PDB file of C-alpha atoms in Angstrom:
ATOM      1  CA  UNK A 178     -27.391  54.197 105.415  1.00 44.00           C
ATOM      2  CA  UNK A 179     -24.461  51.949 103.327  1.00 41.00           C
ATOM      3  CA  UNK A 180     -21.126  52.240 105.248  1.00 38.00           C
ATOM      4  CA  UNK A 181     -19.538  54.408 102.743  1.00 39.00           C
ATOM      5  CA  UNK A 182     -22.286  57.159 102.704  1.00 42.00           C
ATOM      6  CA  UNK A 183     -21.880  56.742 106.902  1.00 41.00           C
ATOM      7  CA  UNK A 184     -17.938  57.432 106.566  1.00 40.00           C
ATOM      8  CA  UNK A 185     -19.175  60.705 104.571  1.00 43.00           C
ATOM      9  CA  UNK A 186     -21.618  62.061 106.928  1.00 41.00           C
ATOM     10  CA  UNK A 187     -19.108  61.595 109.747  1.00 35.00           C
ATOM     11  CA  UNK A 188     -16.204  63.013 107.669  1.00 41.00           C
ATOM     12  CA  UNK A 189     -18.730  65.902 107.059  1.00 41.00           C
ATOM     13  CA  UNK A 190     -19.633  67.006 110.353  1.00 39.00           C
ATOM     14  CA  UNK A 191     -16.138  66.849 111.111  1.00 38.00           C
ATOM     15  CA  UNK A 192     -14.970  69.625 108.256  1.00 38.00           C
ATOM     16  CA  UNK A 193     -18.351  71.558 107.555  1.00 40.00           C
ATOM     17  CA  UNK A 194     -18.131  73.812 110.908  1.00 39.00           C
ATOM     18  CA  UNK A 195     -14.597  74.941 109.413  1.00 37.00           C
ATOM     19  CA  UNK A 196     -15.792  75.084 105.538  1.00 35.00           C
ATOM     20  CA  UNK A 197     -19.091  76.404 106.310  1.00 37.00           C
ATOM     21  CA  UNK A 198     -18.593  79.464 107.810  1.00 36.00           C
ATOM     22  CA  UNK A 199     -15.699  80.171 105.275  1.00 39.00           C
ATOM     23  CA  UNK A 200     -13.733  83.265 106.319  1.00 38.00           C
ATOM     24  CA  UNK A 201     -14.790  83.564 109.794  1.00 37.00           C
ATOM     25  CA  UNK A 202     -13.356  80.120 110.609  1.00 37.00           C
ATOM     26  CA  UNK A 203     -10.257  81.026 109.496  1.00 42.00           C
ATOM     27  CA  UNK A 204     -10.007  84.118 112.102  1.00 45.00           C
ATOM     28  CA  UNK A 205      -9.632  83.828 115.640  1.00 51.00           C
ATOM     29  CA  UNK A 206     -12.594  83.271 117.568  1.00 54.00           C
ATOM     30  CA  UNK A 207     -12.548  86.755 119.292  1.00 54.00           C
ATOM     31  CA  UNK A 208     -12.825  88.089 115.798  1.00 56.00           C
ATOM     32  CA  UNK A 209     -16.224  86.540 115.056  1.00 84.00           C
ATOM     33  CA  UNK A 210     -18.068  89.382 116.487  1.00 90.00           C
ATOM     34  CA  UNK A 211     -15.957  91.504 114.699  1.00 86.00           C
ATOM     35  CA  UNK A 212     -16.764  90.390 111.246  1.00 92.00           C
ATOM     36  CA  UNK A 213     -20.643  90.576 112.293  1.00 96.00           C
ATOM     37  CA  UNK A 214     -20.399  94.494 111.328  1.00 97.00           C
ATOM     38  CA  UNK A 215     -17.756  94.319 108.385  1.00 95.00           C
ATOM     39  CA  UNK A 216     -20.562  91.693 106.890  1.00 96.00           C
ATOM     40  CA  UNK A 217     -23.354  93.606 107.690  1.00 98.00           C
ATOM     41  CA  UNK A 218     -22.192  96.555 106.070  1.00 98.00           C
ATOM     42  CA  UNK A 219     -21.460  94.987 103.271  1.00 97.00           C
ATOM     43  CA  UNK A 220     -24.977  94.239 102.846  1.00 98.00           C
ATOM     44  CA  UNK A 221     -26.193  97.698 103.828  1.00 98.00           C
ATOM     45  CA  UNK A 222     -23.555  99.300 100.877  1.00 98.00           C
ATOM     46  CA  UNK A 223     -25.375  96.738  99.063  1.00 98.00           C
ATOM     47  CA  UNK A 224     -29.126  97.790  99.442  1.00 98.00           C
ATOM     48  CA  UNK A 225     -28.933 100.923 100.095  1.00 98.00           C
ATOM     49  CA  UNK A 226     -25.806 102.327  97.332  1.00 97.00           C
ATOM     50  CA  UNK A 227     -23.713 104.190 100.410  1.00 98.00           C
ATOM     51  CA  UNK A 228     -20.471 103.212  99.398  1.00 98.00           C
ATOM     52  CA  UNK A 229     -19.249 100.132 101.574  1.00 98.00           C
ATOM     53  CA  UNK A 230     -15.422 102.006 102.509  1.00 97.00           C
ATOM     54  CA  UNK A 231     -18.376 105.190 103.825  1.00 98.00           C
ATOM     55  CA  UNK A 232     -19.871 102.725 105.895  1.00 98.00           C
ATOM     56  CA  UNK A 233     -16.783 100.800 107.191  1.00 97.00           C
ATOM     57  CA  UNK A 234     -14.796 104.008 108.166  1.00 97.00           C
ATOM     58  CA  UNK A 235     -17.580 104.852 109.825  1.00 98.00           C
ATOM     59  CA  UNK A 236     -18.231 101.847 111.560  1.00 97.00           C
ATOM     60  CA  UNK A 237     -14.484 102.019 112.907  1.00 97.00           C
ATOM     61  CA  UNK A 238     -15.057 105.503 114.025  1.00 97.00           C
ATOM     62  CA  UNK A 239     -17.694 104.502 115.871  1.00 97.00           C
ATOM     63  CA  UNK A 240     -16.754 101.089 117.601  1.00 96.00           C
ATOM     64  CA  UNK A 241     -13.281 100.546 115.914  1.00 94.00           C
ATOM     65  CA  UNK A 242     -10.602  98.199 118.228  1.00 90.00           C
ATOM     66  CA  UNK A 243      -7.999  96.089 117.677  1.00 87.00           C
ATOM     67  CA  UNK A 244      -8.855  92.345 117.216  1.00 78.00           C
ATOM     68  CA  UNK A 245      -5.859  90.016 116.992  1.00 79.00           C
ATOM     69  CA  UNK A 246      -3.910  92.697 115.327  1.00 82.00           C
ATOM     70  CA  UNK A 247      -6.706  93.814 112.957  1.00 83.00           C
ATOM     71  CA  UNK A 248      -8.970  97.010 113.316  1.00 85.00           C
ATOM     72  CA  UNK A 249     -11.958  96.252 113.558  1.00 92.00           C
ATOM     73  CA  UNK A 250     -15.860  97.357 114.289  1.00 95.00           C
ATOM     74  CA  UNK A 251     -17.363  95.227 117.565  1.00 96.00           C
ATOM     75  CA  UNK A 252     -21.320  94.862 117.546  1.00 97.00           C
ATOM     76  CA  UNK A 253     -21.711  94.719 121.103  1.00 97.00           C
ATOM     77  CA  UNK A 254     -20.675  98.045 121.874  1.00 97.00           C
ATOM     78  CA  UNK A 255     -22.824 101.082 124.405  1.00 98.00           C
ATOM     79  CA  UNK A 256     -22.015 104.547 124.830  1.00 97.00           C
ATOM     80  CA  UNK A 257     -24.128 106.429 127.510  1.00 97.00           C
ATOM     81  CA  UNK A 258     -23.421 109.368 130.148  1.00 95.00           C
ATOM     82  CA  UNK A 259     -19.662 109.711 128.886  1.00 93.00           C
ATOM     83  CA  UNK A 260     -18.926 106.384 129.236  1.00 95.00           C
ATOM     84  CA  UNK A 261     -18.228 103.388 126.350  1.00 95.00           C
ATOM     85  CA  UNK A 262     -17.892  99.930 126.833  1.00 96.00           C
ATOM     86  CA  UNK A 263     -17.779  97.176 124.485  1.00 91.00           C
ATOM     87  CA  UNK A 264     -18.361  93.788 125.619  1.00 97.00           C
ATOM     88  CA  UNK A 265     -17.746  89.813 124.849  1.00 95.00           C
ATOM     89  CA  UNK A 266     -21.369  88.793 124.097  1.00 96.00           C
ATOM     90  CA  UNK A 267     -24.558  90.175 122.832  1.00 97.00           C
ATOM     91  CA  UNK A 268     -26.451  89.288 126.008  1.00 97.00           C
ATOM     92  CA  UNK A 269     -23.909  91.253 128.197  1.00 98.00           C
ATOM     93  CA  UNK A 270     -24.457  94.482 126.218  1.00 98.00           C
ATOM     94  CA  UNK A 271     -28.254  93.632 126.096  1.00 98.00           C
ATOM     95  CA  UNK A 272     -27.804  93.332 130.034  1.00 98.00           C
ATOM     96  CA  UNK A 273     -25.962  96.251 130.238  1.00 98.00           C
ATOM     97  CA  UNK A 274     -28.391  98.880 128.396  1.00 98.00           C
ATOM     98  CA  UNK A 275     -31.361  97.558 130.542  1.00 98.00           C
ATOM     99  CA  UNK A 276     -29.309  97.987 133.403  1.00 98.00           C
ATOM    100  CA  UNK A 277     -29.054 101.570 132.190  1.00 98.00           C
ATOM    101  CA  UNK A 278     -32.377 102.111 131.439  1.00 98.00           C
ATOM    102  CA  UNK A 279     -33.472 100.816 134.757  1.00 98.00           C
ATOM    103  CA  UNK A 280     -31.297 103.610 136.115  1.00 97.00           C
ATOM    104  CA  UNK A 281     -33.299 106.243 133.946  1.00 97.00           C
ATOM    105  CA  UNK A 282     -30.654 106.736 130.980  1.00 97.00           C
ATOM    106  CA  UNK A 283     -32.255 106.595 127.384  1.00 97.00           C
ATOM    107  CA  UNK A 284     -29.879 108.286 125.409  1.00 97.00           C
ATOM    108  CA  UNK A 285     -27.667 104.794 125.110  1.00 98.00           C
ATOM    109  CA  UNK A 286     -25.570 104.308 121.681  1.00 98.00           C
ATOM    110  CA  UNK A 287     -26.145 101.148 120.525  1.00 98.00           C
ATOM    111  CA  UNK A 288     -24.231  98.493 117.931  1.00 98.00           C
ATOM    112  CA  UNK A 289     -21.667  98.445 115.417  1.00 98.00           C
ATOM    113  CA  UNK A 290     -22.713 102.262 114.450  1.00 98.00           C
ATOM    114  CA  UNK A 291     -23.857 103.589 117.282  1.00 98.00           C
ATOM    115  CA  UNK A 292     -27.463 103.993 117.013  1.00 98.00           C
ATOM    116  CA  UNK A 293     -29.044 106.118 119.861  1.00 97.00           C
ATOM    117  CA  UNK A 294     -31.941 104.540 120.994  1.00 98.00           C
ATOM    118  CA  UNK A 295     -33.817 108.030 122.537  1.00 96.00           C
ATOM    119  CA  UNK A 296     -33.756 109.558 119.265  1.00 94.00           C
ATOM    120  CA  UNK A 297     -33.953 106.259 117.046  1.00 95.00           C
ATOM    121  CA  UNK A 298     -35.587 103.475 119.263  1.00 97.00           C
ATOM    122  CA  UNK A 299     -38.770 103.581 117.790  1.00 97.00           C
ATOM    123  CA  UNK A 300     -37.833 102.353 114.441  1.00 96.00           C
ATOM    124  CA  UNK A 301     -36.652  99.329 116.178  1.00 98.00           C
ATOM    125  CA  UNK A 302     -38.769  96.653 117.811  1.00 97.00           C
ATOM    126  CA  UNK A 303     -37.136  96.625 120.837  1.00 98.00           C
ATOM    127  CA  UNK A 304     -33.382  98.212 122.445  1.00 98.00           C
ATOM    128  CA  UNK A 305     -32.373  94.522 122.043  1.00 98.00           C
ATOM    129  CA  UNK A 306     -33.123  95.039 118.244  1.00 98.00           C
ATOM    130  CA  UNK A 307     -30.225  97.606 117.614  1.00 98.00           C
ATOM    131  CA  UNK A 308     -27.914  95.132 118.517  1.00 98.00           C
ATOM    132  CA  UNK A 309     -28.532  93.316 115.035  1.00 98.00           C
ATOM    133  CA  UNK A 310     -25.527  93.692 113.146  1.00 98.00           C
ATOM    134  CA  UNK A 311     -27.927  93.838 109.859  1.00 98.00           C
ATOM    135  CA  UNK A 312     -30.387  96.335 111.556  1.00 98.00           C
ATOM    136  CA  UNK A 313     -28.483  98.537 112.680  1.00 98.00           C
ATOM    137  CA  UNK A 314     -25.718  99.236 109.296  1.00 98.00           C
ATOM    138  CA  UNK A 315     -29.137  99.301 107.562  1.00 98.00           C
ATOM    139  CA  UNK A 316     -30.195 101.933 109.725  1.00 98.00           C
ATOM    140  CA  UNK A 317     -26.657 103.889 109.271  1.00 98.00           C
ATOM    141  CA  UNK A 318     -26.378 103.570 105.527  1.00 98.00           C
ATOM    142  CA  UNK A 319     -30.208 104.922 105.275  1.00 98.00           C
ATOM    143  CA  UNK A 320     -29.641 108.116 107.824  1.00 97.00           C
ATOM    144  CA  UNK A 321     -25.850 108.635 105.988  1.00 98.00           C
ATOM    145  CA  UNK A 322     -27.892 108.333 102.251  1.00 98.00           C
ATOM    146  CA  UNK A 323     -30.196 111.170 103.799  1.00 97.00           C
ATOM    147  CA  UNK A 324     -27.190 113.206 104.837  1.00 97.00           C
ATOM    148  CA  UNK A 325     -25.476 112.846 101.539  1.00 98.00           C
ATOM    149  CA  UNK A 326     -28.431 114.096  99.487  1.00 98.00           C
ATOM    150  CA  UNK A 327     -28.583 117.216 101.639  1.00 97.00           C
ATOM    151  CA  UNK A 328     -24.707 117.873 102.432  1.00 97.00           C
ATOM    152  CA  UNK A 329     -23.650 117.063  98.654  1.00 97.00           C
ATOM    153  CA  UNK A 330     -20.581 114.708  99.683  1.00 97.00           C
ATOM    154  CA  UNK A 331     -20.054 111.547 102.239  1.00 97.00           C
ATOM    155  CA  UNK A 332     -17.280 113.813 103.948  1.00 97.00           C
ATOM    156  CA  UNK A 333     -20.072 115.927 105.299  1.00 97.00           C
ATOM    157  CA  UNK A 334     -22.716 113.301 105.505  1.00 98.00           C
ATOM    158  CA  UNK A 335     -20.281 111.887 107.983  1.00 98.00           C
ATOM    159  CA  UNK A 336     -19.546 114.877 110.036  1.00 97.00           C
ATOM    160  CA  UNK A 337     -23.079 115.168 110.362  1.00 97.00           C
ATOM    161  CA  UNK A 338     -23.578 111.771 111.480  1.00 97.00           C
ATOM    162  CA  UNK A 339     -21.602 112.496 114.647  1.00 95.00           C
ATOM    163  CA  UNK A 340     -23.319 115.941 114.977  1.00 94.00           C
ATOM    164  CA  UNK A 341     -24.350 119.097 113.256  1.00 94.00           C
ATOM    165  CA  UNK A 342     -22.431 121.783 115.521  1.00 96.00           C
ATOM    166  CA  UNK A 343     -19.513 122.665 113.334  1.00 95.00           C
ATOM    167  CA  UNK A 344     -16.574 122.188 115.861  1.00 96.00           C
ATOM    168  CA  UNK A 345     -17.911 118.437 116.842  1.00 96.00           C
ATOM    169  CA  UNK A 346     -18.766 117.389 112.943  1.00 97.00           C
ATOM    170  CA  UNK A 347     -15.168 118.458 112.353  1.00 97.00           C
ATOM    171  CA  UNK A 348     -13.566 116.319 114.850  1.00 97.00           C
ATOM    172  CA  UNK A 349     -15.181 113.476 114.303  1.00 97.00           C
ATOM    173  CA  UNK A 350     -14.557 114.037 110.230  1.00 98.00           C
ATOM    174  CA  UNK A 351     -10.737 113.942 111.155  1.00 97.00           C
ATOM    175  CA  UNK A 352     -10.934 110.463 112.692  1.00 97.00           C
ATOM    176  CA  UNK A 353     -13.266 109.337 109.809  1.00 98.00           C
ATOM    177  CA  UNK A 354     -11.156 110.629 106.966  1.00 97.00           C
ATOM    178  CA  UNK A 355      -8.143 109.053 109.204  1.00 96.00           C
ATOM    179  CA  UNK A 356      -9.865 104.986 108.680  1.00 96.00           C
ATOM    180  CA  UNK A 357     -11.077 105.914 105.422  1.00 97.00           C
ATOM    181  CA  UNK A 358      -7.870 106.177 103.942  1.00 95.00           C
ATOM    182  CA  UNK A 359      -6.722 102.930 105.693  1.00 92.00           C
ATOM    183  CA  UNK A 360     -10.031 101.484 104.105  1.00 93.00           C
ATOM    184  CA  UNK A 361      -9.124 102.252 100.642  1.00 91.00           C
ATOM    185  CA  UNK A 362      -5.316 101.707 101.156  1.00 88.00           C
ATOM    186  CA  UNK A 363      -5.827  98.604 102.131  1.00 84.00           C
ATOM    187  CA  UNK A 364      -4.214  98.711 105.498  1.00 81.00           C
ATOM    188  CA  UNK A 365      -7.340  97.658 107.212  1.00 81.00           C
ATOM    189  CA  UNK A 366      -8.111  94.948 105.488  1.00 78.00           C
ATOM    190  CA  UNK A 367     -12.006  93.072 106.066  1.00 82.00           C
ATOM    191  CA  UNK A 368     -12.242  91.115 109.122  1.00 76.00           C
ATOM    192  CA  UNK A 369     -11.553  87.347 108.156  1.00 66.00           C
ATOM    193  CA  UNK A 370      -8.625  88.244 105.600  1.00 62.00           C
ATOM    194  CA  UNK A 371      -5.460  88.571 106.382  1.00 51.00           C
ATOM    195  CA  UNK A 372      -3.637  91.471 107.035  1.00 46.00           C
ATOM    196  CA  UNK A 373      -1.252  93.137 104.485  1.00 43.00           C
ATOM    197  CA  UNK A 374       1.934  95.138 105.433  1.00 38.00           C
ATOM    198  CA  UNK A 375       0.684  98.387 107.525  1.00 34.00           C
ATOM    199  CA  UNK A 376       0.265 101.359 105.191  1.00 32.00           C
ATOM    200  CA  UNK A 377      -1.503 103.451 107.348  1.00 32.00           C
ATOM    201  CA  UNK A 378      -1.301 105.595 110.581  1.00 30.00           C
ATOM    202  CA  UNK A 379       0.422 104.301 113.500  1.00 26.00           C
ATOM    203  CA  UNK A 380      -2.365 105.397 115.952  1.00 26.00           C
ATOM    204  CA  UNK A 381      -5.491 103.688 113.427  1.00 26.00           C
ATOM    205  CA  UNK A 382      -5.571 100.828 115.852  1.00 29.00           C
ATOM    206  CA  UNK A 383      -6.709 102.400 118.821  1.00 30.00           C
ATOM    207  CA  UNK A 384     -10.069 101.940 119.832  1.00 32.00           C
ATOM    208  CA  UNK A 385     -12.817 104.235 118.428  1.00 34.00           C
ATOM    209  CA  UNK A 386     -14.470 107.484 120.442  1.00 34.00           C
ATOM    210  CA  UNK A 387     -16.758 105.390 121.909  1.00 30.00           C
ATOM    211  CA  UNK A 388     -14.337 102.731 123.621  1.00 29.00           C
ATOM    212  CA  UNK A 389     -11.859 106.278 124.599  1.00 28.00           C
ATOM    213  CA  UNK A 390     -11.397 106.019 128.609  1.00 26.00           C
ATOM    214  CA  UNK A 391     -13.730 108.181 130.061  1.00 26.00           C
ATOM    215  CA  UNK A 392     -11.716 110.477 131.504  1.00 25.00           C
ATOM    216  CA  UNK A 393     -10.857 112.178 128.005  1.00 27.00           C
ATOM    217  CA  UNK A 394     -13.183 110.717 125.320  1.00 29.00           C
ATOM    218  CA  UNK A 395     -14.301 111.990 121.964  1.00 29.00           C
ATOM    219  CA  UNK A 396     -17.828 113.507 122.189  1.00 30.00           C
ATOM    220  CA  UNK A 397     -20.205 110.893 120.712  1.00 32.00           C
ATOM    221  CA  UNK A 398     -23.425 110.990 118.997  1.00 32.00           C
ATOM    222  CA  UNK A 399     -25.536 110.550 122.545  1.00 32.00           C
ATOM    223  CA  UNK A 400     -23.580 113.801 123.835  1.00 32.00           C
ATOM    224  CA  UNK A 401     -23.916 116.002 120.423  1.00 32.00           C
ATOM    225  CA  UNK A 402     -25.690 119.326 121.191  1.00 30.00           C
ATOM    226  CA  UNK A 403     -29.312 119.921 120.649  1.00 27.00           C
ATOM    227  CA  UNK A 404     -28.994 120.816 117.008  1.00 29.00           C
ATOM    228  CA  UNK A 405     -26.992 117.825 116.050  1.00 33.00           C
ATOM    229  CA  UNK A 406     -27.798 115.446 113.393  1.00 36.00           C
ATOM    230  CA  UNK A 407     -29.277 112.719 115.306  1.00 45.00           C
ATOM    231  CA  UNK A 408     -31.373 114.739 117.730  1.00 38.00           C
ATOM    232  CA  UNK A 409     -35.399 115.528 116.985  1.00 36.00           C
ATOM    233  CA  UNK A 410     -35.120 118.740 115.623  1.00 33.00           C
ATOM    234  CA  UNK A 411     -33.263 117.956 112.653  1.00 38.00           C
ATOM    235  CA  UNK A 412     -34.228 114.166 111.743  1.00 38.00           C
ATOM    236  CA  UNK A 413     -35.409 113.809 108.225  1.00 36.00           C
ATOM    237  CA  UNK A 414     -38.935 113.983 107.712  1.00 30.00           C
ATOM    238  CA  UNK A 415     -41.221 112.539 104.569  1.00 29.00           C
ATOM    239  CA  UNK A 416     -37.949 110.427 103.613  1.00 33.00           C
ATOM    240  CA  UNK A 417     -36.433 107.062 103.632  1.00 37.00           C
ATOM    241  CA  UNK A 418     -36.108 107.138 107.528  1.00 39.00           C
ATOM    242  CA  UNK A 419     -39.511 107.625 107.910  1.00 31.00           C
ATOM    243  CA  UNK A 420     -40.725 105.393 104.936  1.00 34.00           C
ATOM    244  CA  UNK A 421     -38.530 102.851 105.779  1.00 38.00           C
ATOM    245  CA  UNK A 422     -38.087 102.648 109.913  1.00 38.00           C
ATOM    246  CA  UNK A 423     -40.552 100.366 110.513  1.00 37.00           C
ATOM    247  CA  UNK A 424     -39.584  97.414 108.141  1.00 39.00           C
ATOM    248  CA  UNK A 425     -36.134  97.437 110.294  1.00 43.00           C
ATOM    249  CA  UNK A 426     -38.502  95.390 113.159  1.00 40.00           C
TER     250      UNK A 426
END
């Protein structure tokens, strides 16, 4: 290698882990995670036509916290007997839902939306598998498509999402419609961009249902009664769920 072309390579390792990963390097490193969901669904709007603001309001719904001043999804998030945590690292929250498991609990939220893994672990390869950011808006933006073609609007579809007894659905619409209008305000700006003046509601930075303290949480998809939208007896059947579970392993 000529002494020049040496100079470049070294100059080049020294800049490409900043340029590289473009607007995650210019966010704090606690936001990485973050930005794992906002990309993923991103591509989920993408391939599947749910609208992306649908599927980021509901992502901050679901997981939503406060990452050096932003809102923001987080991908390694659980829900499970009334409790939500979110942690650091994939291979905590990986730890933490076999933990749970080994205890006997199977009705575990999982990821940046929340996927239960009683009702929905089959179409994944493994519980470790709904922790993919990709997976598991994939998953979301396919079951929310399904529950816009039967409800007739995504206000419903995401009320139903939550759960299909009335008095939960409507709850959980609230807090939707709530980041949805920060979403297409602009006042929560995409993880990895910077934050414009603060349109929206004073209380949108508080965490999501599923990171609530325990003692007074939002009811979440794992606790939605038996006729809720993510339990058995009303999963869409003979649709893109079920034609398309499998190629999300």
């Amino acid at each position: 290698m000529r002494y020049v072309d040496s100079l470049r390579a070294i100059r080049h390792s020294l800049i490409c882990p900043v340029v590289c990963v473009g607007l995650i390097a210019s966010t704090p490193a606690a936001a990485v995670p973050a930005s794992l969901c906002e990309r993923a669904a991103q591509d989920a709007a993408t391939a599947t036509g749910v609208p992306l603001a649908v599927l980021r309001a509901i992502a901050l719904t679901e997981t939503g916290r406060t990452v050096s001043g932003v809102a923001a999804p987080w991908p390694w998030t659980t829900h499970a007997a009334g409790e939500g945590r979110w942690f650091d690292t994939r291979a905590a929250a990986e730890a933490h839902v076999r933990s749970l498991r080994a205890a006997g609990l199977e009705s575990i939220d999982i990821g940046c939306f929340q996927i239960n893994l009683r009702w929905h672990g089959d179409a994944f390869a493994s519980p470790e598998a709904m922790f993919d950011p990709g997976r598991n808006a994939l998953y979301a933006a396919r079951f929310l498509s399904e529950l816009h073609a039967e409800f007739g609007s995504w206000t419903a579809a995401a009320g139903a999402y939550h759960s299909r007894t009335p008095e939960l659905a409507e709850r959980y619409t609230r807090r939707f419609l709530a980041h949805l209008g920060d979403v297409e305000t602009g006042a929560a700006p995409p993880v990895g961009t910077a934050p414009g003046p603060r349109r929206g509601r004073a209380s949108f930075g508080a965490p999501g249902p599923v990171l609530q303290a325990a003692a007074a949480p939002l009811v979440s998809v794992a606790a939605a009664a038996t006729t809720g939208s993510l339990m058995p007896a009303s999963l869409p059947r003979g649709s893109l769920l079920v034609a398309n579970a499998r190629a999300l392993q």
